[in-house]
Coordinates of C-alpha atoms and ligand atoms in Angstrom, one line a residue:
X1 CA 25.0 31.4 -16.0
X2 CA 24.7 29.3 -19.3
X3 CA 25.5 30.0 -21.9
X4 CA 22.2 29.3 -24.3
X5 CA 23.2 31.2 -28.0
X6 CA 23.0 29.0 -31.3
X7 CA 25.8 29.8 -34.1
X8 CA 23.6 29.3 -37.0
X9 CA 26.6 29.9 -39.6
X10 CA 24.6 32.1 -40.9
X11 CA 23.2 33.7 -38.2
X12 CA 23.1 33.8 -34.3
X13 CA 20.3 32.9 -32.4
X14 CA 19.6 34.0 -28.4
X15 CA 18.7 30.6 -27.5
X16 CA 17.7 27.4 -29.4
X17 CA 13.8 27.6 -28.6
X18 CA 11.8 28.5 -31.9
X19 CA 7.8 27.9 -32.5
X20 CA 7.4 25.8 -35.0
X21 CA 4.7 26.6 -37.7
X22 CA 1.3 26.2 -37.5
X23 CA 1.1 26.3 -33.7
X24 CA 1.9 29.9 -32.8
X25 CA -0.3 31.3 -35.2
X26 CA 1.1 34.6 -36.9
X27 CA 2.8 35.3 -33.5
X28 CA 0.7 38.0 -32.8
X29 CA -1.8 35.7 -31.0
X30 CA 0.9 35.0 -28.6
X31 CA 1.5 38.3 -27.5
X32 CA -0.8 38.4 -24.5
X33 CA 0.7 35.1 -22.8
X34 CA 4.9 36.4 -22.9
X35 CA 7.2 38.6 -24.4
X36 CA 8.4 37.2 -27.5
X37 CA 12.0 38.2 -27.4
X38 CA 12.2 36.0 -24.6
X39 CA 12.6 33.1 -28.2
X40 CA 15.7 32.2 -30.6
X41 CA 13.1 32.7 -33.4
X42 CA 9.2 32.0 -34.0
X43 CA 7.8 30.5 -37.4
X44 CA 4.9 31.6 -39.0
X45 CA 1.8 29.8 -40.2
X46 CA 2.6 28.5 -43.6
X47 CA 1.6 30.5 -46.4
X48 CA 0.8 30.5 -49.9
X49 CA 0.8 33.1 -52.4
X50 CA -3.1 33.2 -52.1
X51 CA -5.8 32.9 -49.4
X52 CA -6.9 29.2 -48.8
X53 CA -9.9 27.9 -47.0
X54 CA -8.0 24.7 -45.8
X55 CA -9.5 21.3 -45.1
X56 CA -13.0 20.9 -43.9
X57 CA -13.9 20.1 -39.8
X58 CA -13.0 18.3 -38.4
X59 CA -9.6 19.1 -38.5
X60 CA -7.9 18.4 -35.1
X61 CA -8.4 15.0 -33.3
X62 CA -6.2 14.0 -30.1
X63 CA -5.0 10.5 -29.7
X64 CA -3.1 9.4 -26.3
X65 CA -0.6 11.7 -25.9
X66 CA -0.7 13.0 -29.5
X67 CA -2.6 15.2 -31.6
X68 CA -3.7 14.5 -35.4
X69 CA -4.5 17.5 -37.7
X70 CA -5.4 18.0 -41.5
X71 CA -5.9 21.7 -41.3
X72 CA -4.4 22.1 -44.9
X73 CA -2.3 25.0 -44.8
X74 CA -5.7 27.1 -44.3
X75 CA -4.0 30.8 -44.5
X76 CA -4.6 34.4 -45.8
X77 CA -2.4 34.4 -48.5
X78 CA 0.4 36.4 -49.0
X79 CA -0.6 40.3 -49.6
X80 CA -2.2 39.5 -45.6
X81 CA 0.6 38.3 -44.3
X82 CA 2.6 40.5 -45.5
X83 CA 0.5 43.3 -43.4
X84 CA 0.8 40.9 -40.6
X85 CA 4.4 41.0 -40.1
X86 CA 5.0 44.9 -40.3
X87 CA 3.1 45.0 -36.9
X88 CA 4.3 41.9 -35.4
X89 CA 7.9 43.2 -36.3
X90 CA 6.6 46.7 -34.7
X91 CA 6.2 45.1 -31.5
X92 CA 8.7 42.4 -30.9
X93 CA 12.5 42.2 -32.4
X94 CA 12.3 38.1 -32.5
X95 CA 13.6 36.9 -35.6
X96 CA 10.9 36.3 -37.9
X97 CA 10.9 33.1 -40.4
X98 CA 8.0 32.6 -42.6
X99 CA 6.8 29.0 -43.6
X100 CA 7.0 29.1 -47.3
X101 CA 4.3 26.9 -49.1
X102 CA 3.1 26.3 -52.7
X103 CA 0.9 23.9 -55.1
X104 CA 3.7 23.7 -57.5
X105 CA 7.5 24.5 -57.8
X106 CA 6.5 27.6 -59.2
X107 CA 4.7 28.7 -56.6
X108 CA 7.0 28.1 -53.6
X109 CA 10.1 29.8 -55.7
X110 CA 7.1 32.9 -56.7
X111 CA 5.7 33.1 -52.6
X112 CA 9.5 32.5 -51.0
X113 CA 10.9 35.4 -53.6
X114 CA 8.2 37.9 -51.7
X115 CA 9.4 37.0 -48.4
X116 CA 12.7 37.2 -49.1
X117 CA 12.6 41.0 -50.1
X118 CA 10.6 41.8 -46.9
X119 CA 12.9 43.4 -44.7
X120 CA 11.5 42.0 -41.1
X121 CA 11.8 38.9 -42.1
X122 CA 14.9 37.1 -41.1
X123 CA 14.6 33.3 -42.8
X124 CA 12.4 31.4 -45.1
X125 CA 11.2 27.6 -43.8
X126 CA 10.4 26.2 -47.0
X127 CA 7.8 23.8 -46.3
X128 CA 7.7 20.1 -48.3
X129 CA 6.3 18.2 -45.6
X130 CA 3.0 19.3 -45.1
X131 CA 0.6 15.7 -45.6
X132 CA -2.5 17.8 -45.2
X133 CA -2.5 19.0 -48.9
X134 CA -2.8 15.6 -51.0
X135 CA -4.8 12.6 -50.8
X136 CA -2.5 10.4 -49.5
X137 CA -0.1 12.7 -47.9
X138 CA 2.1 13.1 -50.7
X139 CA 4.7 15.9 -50.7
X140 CA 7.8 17.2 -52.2
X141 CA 10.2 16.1 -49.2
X142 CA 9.0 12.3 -50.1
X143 CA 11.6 12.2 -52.9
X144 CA 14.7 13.5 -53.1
X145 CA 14.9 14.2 -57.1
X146 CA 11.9 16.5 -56.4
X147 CA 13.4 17.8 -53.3
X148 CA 16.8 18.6 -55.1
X149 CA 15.1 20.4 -58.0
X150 CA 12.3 22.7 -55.6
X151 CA 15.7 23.8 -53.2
X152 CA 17.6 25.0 -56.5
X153 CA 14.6 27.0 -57.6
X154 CA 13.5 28.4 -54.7
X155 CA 17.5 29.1 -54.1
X156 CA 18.2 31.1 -57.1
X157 CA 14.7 33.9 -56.0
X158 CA 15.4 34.0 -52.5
X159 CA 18.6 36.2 -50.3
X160 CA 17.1 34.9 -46.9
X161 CA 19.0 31.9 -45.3
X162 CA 16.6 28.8 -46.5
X163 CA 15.3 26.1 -43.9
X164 CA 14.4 23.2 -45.2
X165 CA 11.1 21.3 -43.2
X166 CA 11.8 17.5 -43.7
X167 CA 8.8 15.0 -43.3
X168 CA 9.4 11.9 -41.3
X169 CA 7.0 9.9 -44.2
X170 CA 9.7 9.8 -46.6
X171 CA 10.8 6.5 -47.2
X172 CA 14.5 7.8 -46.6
X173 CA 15.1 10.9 -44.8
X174 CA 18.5 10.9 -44.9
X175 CA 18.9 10.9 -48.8
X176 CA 16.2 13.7 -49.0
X177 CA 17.8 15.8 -46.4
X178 CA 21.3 15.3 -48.3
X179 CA 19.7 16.2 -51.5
X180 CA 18.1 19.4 -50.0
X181 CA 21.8 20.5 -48.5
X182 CA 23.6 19.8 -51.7
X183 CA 21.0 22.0 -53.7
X184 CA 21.4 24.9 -51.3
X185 CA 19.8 24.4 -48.1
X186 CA 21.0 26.9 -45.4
X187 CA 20.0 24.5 -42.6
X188 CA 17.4 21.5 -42.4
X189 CA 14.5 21.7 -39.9
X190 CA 12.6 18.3 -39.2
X191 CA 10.4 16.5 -38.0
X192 CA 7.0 17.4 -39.6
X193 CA 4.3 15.4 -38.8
X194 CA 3.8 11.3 -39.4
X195 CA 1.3 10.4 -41.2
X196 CA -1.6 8.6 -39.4
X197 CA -5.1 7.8 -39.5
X198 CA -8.4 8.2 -37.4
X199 CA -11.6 5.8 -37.7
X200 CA -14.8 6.3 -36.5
X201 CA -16.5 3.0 -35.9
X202 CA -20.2 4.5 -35.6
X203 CA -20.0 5.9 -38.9
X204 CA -17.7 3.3 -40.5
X205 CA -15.2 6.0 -41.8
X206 CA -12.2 8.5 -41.4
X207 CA -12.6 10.9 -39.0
X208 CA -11.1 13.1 -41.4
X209 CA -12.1 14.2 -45.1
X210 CA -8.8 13.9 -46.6
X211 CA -8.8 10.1 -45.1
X212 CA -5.0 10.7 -43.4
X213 CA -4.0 13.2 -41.1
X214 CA -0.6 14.5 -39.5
X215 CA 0.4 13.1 -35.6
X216 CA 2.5 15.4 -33.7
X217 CA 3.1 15.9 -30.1
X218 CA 4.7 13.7 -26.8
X219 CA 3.9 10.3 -29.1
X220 CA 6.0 10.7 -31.9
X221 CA 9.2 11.8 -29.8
X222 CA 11.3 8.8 -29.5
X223 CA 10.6 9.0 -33.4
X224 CA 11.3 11.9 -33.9
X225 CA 15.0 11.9 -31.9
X226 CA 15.8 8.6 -34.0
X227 CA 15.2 10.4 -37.3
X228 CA 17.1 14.1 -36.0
X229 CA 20.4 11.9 -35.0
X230 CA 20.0 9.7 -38.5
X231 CA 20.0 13.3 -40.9
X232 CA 22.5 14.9 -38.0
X233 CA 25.2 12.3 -38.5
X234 CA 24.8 13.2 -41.9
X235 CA 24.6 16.8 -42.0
X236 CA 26.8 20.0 -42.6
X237 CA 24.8 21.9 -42.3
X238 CA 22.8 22.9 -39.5
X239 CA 19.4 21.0 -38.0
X240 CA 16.6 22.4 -36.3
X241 CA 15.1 19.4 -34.3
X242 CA 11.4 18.9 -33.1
X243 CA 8.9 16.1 -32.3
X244 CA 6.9 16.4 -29.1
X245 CA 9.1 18.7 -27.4
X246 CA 7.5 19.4 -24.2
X247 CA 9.9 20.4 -21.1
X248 CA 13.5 21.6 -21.4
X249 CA 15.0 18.1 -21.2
X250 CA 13.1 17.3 -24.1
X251 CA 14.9 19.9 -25.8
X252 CA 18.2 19.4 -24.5
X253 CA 17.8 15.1 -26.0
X254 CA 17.4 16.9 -29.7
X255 CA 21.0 18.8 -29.1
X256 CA 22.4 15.9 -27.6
X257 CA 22.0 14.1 -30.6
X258 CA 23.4 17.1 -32.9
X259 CA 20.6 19.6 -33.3
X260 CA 21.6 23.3 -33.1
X261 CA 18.1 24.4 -32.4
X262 CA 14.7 22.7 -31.9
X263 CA 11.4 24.0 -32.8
X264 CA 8.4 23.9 -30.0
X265 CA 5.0 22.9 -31.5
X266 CA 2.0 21.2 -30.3
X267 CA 2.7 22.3 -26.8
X268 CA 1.8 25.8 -27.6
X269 CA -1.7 24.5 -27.8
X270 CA -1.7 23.2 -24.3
X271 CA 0.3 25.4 -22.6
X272 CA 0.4 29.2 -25.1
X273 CA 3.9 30.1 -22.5
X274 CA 5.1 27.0 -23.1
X275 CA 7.9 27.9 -25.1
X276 CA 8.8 30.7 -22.9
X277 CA 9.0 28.1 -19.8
X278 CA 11.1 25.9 -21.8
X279 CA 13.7 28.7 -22.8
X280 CA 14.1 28.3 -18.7
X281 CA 13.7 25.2 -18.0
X282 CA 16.9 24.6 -20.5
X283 CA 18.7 27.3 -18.1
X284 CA 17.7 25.3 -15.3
X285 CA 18.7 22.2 -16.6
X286 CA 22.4 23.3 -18.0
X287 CA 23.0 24.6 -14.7
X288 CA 21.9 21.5 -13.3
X289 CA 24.2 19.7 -15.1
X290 CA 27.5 22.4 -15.1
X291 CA 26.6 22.8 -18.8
X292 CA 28.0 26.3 -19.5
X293 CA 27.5 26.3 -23.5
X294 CA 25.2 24.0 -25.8
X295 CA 28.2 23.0 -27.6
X296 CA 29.5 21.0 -25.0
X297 CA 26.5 18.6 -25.5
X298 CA 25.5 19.1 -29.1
X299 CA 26.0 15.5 -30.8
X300 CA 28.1 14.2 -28.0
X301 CA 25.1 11.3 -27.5
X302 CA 27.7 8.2 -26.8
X303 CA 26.4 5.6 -28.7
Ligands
LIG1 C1 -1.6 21.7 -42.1 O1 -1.9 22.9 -42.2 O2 -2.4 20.8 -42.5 C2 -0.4 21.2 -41.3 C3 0.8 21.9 -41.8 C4 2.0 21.0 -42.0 O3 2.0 19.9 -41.6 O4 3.0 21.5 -42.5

């Protein structure tokens, strides 16, 4: 039997298969389709310190084999959440890591602070990628000088092992991710979304308010892999891989070029067990292959 655990550094993990954030809603949604131990780890919607309304409809719009969303980090701020995660922690031991969001540095460092003194929760996933929340889709994790100063702050509030989310729209994601490790970062999760764009011809204008909007999903993949092996070969410390992961070969590409874990996203729309089946199909697929432990694979992609 395979073995499928994830040394962390900082922490083990069951298996490598974690929902990534804002497609497994607050986890207790999930409930009814599988038991949620069966995951490494699931990530929370991303949260701010208080309720938000998000973007206005339409905020989901699929595109061949891709999905484009401006949501906007809509959320019930974090006294709910807060509630939220005392009963999903009642019902299910699956580590917990909460999506930390803010409209200023202040705010992240203020909002990641609370989570870190909550006892169910087991990391923070500090989130400087989302493209939903400026026109433009500007964020923290498109500069590394603001990326370097956000990780110390939030660093010197917090206890919790830090993730940091990486966006794919940074001009170079390799310098940002090596700014966010050397300021602290407990491990580096990317990709978020890539910046795209909907038209409507009728009307003559975006299909979304805030003009750009986030692709995830099979399309952005191949993308996604190039970018995961780029910041791995750079890395010490760990990375949490996603882009369009699907099937358990999908995953298994992400460790093969050096991620310890992947996250599971816009599947979870399609398919709610999805990551469940995938925590399998990666079973399946090491067996297949006489894998008997991740690390025999993990950034051994000869190239
Ligand atoms: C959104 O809420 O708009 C998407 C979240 C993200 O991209 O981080």
């Amino acid at each position: 039997m395979a073995d499928l655990s994830v040394d962390l550094g900082f922490r083990t993990l069951k298996n490598p298969v974690i929902t990534a954030s804002g497609t497994f809603g607050y986890g207790e949604e999930f409930l009814p389709f599988f038991d949620l131990d069966i995951l490494g780890a699931l990530v929370l919607k991303g949260i701010f310190l208080e309720p938000r309304p998000g973007n206005p409809p339409p905020r989901l719009h699929e595109t061949p084999a891709g999905l484009l969303n401006s949501i906007g980090l809509a959320g019930p701020g974090s006294a709910a959440l807060q509630e939220i995660i005392r009963r999903l922690h009642a019902r299910t031991a699956v580590p917990i890591i909460v999506n930390v969001c803010g409209e200023n540095d202040e705010e992240f460092a203020e909002v990641a602070a609370i989570f870190s003194g909550l006892e169910e929760v087991a990391m923070l996933e500090l989130n400087i990628s989302c493209p939903n929340v400026r026109k433009g889709g500007a964020c923290p994790a498109q500069d590394a000088g603001h990326t370097a100063r956000l990780v110390r702050q939030v660093k010197d509030r917090v206890r919790k092992p830090l993730i940091v989310k990486l966006s794919p729209n940074a001009a170079d994601i390799v310098a940002v991710a090596q700014a966010a490790q050397d300021s602290g970062a407990d491990a580096l999760s990317l990709v978020n979304t890539f910046l795209g764009l909907a038209v409507d011809l009728e009307t003559r204008r975006p299909v979304f308010a805030n003009v750009y909007a986030g692709l995830s999903g099979p399309a952005i993949k191949p993308l996604a892999l190039r970018l995961v092996r780029e910041v791995c070969r750079r890395a010490y410390v760990p990375v949490i891989g996603m882009g369009g992961i699907t099937c358990g070969r999908d995953a298994l590409d992400f460790i093969l070029v050096g991620a310890s874990a992947v996250q599971v996203g816009t599947v979870n729309f399609r398919d709610p067990a999805a990551a469940a089946r995938i925590v399998s199909e990666i079973a399946l697929e090491m067996d297949r292959l006489n894998i008997k432990d991740l690390a025999e694979i993990r950034g051994k992609l000869q190239a």
